[in-house]
Coordinates of N, CA and C in Angstrom, one line a residue:
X207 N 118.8 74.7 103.0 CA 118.3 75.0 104.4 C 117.2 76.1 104.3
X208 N 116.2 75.7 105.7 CA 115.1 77.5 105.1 C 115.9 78.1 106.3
X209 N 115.5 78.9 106.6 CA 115.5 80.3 107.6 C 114.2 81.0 107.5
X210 N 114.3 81.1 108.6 CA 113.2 82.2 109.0 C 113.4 83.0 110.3
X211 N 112.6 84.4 109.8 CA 113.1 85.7 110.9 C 111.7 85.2 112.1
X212 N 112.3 85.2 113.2 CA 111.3 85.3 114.2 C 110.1 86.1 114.3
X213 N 111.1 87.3 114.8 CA 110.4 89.0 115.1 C 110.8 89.8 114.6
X214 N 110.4 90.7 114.6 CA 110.8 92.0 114.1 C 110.1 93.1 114.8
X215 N 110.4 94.1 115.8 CA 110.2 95.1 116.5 C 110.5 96.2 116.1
X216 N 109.3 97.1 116.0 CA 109.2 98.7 115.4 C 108.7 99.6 116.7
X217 N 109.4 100.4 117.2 CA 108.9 100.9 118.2 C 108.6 102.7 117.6
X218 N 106.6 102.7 117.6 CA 106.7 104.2 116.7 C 107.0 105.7 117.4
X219 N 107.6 106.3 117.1 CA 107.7 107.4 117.6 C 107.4 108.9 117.0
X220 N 106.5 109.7 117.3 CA 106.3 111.2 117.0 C 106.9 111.7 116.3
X221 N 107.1 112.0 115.0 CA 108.0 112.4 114.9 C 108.4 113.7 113.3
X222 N 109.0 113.9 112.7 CA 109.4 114.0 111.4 C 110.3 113.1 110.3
X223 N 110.8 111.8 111.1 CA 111.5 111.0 110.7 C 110.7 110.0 109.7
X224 N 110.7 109.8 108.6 CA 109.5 108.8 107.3 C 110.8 107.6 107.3
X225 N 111.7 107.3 107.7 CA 112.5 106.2 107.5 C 113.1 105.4 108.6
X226 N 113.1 103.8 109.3 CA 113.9 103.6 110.2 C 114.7 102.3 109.0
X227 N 116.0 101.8 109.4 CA 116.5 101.0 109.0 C 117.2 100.1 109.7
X228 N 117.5 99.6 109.4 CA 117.4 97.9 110.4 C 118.6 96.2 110.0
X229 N 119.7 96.6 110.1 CA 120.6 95.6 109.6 C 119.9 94.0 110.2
X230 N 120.0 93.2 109.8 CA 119.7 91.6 110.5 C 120.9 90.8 109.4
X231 N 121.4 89.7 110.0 CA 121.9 88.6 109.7 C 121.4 87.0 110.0
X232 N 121.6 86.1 108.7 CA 121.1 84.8 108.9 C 122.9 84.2 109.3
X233 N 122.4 82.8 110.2 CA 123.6 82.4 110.0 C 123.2 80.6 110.4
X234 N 123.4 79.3 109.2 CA 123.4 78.1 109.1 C 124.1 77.6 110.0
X235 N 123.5 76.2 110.2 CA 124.1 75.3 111.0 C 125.9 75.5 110.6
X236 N 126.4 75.2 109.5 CA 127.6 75.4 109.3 C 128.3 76.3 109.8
X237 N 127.7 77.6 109.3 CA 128.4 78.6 110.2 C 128.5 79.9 108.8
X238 N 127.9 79.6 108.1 CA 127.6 80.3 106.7 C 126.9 81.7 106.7
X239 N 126.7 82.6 106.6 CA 126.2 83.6 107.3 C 125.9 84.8 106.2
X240 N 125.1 85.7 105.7 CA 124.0 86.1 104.9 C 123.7 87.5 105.7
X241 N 123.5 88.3 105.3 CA 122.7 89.7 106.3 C 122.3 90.3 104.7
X242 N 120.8 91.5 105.6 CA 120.5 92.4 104.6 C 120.1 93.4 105.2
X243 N 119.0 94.4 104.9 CA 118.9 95.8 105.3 C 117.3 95.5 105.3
X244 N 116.6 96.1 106.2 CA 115.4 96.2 106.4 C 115.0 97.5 106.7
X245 N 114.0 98.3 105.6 CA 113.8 99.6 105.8 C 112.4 99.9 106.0
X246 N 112.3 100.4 106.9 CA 110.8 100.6 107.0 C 110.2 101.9 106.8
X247 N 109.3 102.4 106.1 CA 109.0 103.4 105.7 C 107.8 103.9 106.2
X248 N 107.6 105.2 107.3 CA 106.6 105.3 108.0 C 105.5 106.7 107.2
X249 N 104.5 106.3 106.9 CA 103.6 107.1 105.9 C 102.2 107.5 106.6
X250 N 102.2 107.4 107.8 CA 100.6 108.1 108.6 C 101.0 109.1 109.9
X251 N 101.9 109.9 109.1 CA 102.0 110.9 109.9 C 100.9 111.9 108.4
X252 N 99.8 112.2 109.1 CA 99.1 112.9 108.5 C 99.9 114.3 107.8
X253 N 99.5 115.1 106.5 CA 99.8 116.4 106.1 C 98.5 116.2 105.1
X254 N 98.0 117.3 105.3 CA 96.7 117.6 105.0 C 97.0 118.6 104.2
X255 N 96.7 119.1 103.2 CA 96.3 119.8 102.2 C 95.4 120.9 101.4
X256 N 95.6 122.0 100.8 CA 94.2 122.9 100.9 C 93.8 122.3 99.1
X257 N 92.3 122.7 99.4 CA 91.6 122.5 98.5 C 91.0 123.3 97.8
X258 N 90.6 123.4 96.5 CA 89.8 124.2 96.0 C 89.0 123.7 94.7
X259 N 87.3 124.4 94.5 CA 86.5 124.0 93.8 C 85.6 124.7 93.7
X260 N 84.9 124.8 92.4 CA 84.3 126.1 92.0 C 82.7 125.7 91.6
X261 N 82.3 126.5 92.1 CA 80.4 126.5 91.5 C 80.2 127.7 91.2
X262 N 79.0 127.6 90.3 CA 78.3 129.0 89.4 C 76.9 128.8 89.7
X263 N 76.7 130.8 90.1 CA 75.7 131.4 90.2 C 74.4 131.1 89.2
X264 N 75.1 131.2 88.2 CA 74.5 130.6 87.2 C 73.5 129.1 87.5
X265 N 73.9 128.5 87.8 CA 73.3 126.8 88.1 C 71.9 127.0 89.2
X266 N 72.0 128.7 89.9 CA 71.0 128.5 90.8 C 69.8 128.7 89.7
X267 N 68.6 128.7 90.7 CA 66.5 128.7 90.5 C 66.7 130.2 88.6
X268 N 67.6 131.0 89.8 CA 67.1 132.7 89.0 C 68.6 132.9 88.1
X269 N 69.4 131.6 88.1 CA 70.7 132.0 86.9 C 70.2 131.9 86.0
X270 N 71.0 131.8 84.8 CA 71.2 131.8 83.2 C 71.0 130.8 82.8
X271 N 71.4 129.6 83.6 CA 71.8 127.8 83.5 C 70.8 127.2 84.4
X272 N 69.9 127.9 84.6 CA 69.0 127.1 86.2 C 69.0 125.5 85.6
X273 N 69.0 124.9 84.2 CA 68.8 123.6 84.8 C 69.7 122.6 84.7
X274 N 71.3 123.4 84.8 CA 72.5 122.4 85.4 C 72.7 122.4 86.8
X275 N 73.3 121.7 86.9 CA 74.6 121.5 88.2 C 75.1 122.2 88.7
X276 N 75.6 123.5 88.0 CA 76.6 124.0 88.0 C 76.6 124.6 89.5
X277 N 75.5 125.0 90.0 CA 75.7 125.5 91.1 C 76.1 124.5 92.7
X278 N 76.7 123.1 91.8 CA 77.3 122.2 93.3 C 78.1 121.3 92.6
X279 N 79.2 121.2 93.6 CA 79.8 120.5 93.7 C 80.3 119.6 94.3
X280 N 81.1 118.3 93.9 CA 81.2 116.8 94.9 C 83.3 116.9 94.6
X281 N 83.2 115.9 96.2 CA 85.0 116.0 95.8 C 85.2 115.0 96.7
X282 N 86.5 114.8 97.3 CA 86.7 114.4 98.2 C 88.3 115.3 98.8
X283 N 88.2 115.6 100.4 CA 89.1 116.5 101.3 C 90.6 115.6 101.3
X284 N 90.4 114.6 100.9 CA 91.7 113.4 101.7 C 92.3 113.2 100.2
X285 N 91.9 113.5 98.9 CA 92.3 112.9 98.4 C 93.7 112.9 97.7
X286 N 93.7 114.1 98.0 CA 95.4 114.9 97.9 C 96.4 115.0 99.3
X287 N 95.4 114.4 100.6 CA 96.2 114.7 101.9 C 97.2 113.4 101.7
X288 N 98.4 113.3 102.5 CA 99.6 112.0 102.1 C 99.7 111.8 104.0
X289 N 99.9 110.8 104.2 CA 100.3 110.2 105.3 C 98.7 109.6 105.8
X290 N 97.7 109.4 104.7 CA 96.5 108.8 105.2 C 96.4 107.2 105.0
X291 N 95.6 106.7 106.1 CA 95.6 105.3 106.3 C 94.6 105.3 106.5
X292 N 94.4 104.0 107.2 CA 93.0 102.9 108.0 C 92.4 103.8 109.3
X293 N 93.9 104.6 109.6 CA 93.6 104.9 111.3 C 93.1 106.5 111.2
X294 N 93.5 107.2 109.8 CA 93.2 108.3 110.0 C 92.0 109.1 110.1
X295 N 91.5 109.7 110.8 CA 90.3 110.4 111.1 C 90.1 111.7 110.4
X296 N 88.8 112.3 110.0 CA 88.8 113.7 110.2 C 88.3 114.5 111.5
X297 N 89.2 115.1 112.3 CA 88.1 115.0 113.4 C 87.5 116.3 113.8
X298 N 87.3 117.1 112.8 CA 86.5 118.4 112.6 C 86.3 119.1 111.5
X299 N 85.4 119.6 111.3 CA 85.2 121.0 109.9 C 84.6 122.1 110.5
X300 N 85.6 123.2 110.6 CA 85.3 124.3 110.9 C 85.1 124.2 112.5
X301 N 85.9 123.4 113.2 CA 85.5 122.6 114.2 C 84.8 122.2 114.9
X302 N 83.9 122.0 114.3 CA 82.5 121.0 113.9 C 82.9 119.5 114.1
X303 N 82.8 118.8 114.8 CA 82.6 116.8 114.9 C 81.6 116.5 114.3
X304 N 81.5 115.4 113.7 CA 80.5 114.7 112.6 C 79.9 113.8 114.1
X305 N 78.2 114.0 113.3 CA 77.8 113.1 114.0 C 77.0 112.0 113.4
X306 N 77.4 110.6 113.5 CA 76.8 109.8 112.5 C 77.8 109.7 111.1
X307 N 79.0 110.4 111.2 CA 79.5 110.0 110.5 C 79.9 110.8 109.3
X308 N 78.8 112.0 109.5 CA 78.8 113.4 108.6 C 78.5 114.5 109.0
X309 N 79.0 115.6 108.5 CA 79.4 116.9 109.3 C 78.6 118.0 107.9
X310 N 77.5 118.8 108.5 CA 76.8 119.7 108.0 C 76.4 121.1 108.1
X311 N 77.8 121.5 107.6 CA 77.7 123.2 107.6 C 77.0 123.8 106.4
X312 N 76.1 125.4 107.0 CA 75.3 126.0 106.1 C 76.1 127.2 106.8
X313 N 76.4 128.2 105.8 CA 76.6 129.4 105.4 C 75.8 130.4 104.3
X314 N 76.2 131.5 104.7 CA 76.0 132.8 103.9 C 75.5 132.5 102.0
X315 N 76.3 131.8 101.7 CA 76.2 131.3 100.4 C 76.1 130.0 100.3
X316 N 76.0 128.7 100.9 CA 75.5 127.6 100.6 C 75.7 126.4 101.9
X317 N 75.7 125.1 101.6 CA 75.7 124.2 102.6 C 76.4 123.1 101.9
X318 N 77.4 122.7 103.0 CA 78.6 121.9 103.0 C 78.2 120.7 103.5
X319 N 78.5 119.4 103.2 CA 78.4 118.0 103.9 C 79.5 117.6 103.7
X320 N 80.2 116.7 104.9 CA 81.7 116.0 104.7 C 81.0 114.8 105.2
X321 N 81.2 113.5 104.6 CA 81.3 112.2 104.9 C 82.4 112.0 106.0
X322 N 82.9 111.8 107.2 CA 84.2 111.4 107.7 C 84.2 109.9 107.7
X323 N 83.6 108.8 107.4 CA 83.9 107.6 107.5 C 83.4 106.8 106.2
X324 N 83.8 105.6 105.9 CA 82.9 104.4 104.9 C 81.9 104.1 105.3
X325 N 80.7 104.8 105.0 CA 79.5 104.0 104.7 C 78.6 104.6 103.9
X326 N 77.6 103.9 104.0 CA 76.0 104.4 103.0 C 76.6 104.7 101.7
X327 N 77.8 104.2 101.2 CA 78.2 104.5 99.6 C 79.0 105.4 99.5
X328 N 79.5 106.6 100.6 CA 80.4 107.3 100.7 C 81.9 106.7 101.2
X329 N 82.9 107.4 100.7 CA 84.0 107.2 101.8 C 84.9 108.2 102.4
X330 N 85.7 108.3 103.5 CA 85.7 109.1 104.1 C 86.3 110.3 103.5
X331 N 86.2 111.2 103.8 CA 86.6 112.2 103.4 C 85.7 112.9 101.8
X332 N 84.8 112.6 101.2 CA 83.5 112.5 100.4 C 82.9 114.6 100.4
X333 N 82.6 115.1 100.0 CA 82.0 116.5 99.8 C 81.6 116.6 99.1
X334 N 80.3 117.2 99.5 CA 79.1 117.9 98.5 C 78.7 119.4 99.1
X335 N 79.3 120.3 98.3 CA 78.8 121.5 98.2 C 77.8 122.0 97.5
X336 N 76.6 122.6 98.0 CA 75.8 123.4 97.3 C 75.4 124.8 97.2
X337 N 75.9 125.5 96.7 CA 75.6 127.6 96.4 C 73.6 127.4 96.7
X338 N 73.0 128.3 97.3 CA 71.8 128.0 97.5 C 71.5 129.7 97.5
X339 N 72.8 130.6 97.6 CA 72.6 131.9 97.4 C 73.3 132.6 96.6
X340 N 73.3 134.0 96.2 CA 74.2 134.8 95.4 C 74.8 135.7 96.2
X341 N 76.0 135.7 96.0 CA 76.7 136.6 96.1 C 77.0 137.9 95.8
X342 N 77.7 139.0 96.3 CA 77.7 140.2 95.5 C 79.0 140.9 95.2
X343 N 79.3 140.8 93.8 CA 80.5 141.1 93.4 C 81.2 139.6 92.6
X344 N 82.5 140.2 92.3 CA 83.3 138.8 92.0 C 84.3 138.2 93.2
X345 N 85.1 137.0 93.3 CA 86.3 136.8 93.8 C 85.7 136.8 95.8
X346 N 84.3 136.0 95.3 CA 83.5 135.4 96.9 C 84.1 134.2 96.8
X347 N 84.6 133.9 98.2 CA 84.9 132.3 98.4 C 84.5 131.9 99.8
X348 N 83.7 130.9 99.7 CA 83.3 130.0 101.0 C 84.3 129.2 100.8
X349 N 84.6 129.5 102.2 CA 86.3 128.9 103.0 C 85.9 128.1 104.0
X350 N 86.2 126.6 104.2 CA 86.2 126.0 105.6 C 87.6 124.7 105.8
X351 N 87.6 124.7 106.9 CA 88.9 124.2 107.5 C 88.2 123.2 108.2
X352 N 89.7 122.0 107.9 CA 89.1 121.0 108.6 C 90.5 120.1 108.8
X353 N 90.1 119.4 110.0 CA 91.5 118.4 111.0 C 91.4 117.5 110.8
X354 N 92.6 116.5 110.5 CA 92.4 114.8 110.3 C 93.9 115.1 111.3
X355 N 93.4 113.4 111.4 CA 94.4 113.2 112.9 C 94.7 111.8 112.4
X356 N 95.8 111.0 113.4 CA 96.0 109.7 113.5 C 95.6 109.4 114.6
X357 N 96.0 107.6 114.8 CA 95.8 106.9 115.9 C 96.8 107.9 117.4
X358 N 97.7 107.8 117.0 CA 98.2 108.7 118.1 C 98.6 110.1 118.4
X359 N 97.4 110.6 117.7 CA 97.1 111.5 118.4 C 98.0 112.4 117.5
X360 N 99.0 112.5 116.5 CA 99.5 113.6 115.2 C 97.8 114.6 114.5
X361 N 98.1 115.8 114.6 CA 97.1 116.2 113.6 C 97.5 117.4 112.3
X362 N 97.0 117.5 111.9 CA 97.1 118.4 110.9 C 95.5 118.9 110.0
X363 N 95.7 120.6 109.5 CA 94.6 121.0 109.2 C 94.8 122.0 107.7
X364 N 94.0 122.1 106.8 CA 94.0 122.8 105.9 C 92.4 123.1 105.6
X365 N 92.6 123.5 104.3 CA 91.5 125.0 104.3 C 90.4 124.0 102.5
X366 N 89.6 123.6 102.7 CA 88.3 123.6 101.4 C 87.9 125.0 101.4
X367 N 88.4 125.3 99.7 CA 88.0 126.6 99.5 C 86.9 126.5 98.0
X368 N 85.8 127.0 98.1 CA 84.7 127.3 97.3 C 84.7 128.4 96.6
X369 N 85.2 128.7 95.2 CA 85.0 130.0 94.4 C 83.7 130.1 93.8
X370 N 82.8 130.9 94.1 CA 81.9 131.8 93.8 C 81.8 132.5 92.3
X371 N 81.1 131.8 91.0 CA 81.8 132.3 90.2 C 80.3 133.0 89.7
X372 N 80.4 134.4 89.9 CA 79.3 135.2 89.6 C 78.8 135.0 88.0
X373 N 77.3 135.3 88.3 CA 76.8 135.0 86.9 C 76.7 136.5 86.3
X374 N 76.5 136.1 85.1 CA 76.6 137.4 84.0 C 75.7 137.7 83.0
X375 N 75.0 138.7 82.8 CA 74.2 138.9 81.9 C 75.0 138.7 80.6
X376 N 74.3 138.1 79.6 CA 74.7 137.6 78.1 C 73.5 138.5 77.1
X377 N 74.1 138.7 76.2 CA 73.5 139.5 75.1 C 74.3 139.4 73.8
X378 N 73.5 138.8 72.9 CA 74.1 138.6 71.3 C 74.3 139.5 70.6
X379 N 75.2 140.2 69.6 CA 75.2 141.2 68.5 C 73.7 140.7 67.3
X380 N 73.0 141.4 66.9 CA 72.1 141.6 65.7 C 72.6 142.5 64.4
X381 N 72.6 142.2 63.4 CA 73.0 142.4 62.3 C 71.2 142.7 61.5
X382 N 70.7 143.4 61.1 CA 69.9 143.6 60.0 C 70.3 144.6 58.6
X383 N 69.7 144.4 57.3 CA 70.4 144.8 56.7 C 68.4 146.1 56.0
X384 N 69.0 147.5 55.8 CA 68.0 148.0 55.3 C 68.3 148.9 54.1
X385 N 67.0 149.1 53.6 CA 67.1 149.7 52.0 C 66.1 150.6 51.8
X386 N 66.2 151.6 51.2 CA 65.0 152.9 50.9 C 64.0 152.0 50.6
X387 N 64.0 150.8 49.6 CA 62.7 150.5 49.1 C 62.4 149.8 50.1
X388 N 62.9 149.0 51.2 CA 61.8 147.9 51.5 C 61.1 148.8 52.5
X389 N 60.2 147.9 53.2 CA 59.3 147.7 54.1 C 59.9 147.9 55.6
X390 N 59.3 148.2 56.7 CA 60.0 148.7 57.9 C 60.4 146.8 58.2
X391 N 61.2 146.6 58.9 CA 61.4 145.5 59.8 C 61.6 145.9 61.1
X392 N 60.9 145.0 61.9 CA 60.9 144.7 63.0 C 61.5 143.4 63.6
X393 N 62.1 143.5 64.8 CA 63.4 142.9 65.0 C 62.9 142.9 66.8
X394 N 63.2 141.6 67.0 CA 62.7 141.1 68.3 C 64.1 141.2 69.2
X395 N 65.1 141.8 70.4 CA 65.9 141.6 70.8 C 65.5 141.0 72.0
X396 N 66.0 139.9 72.1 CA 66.4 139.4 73.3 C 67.4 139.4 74.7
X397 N 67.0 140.0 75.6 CA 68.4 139.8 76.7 C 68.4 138.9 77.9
X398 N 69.3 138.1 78.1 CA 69.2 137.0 78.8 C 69.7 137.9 80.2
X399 N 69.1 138.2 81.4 CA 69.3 139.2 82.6 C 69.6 138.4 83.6
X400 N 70.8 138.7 84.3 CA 70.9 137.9 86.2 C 70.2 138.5 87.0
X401 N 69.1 138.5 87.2 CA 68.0 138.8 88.1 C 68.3 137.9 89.8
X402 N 69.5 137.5 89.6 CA 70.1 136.7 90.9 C 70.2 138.2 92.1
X403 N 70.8 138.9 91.6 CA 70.6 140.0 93.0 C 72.1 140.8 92.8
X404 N 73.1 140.0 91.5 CA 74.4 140.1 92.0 C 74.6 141.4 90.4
X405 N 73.9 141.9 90.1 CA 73.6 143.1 89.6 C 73.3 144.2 90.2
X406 N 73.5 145.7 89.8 CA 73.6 146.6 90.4 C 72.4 147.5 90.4
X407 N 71.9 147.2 89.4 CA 70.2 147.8 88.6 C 69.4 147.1 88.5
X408 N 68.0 147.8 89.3 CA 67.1 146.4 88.9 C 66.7 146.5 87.0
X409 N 65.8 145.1 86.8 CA 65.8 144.7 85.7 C 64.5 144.2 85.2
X410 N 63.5 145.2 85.1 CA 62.3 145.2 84.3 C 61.4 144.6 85.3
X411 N 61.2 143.5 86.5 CA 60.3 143.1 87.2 C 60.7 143.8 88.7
X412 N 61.4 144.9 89.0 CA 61.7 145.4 90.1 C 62.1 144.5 90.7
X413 N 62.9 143.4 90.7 CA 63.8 142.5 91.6 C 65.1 142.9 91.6

C-alpha cells in the first residue's frame, strides 16, 4: 500500500526555541498503523558575529612594501554569522543602508565597501577594505558595526574590526673585516626609513 502525508503545518514564532517536534501516525485500510517523529529545525534566527582583519602600513605609496597588497583587504561579514538564509539581509553598516546594493564608508584611515546582496560577481555580505592613510602609534583599529536582520523582522549586530599594523623602519647588521696593512674601505650603509608619518623624527627629506 503507499501512503502519503497531506499537510504539514509550521506555525513560526519569535523566538529562542531552534527545535519544534511533531508526532504523526499512518494507518491502512486494515487498520495497521505506523507513527514517527517529525523534527523541525529552525536556523534563520540570525546571530551575527565580530570580525577581524588586518592590513599594513607598509603596503601604502610611502611604506617599505609599496608594491604589495598589503595595505587591503577582502572578506566576507556573514561568513561566520549562523542563522543566515535566502531571507537574510544586512540592513546597515555603521548605520548606513546600502544603496544599489553596497554600502561605502571612508574614515580617518581608509575606506570600507560591503556588498549586501548577489550581484556584479559579489555575494552578499563581500568586503573590501582599503588603509589609504597612516596611522600614529601601534594597536589603531578601524572598527565598524553592522545589522543583518530576517524576513520577520529578528535582528542582530556585531562589530568588523581592522588592525592597523604600523610599519617599521628595517636596517641590516654590516660586518667588515680590517687590517693595519690594507687599504681604507669604504662601505655603503643602507637604511630602509617609514617616511609614512608614523615616526617620531623627521628623516633626511624633512617629511
Amino acid at each position: 500500500n503507499n501512503f502519503m502525508v497531506e499537510s504539514v503545518e509550521v506555525q513560526y514564532s519569535v523566538g529562542s526555541a531552534n527545535q519544534d517536534t511533531f508526532q504523526y501516525e499512518l494507518t491502512d485500510a486494515d487498520g495497521s498503523e505506523s507513527s514517527a517523529q517529525l523534527t523541525v529545525t529552525q536556523d534563520s534566527l540570525p546571530v551575527a558575529k565580530d570580525n577581524s582583519e588586518d592590513v599594513y602600513e607598509a603596503g601604502l605609496e610611502s611604506g617599505t612594501d609599496a608594491n604589495s597588497d598589503a595595505s587591503i583587504v577582502t572578506g566576507n561579514i556573514l561568513d561566520n554569522d549562523s542563522g543566515v538564509s535566502s531571507s537574510t539581509l544586512i540592513s546597515a553598516v555603521n548605520g548606513q543602508a546600502s544603496v544599489n546594493g553596497v554600502v561605502v564608508i571612508t574614515t580617518t584611515y581608509g575606506t570600507l565597501t560591503v556588498y549586501t546582496d548577489d550581484s556584479n560577481g559579489f555575494r552578499a555580505g563581500d568586503f573590501k577594505y582599503e588603509l589609504t592613510n597612516t596611522s600614529i602609534g601601534d594597536d589603531v583599529v578601524d572598527s565598524f558595526s553592522y545589522t543583518i536582520s530576517n524576513s520577520v523582522g529578528v535582528t542582530d549586530s556585531a562589530q568588523l574590526n581592522i588592525n592597523i599594523v604600523d610599519d617599521v623602519p628595517i636596517v641590516s647588521d654590516v660586518e667588515r673585516n680590517l687590517t693595519t696593512t690594507s687599504d681604507p674601505i669604504t662601505t655603503n650603509l643602507t637604511f630602509v626609513l617609514d617616511l609614512s608619518g608614523s615616526m617620531d623624527y623627521s628623516a633626511g627629506n624633512g617629511k
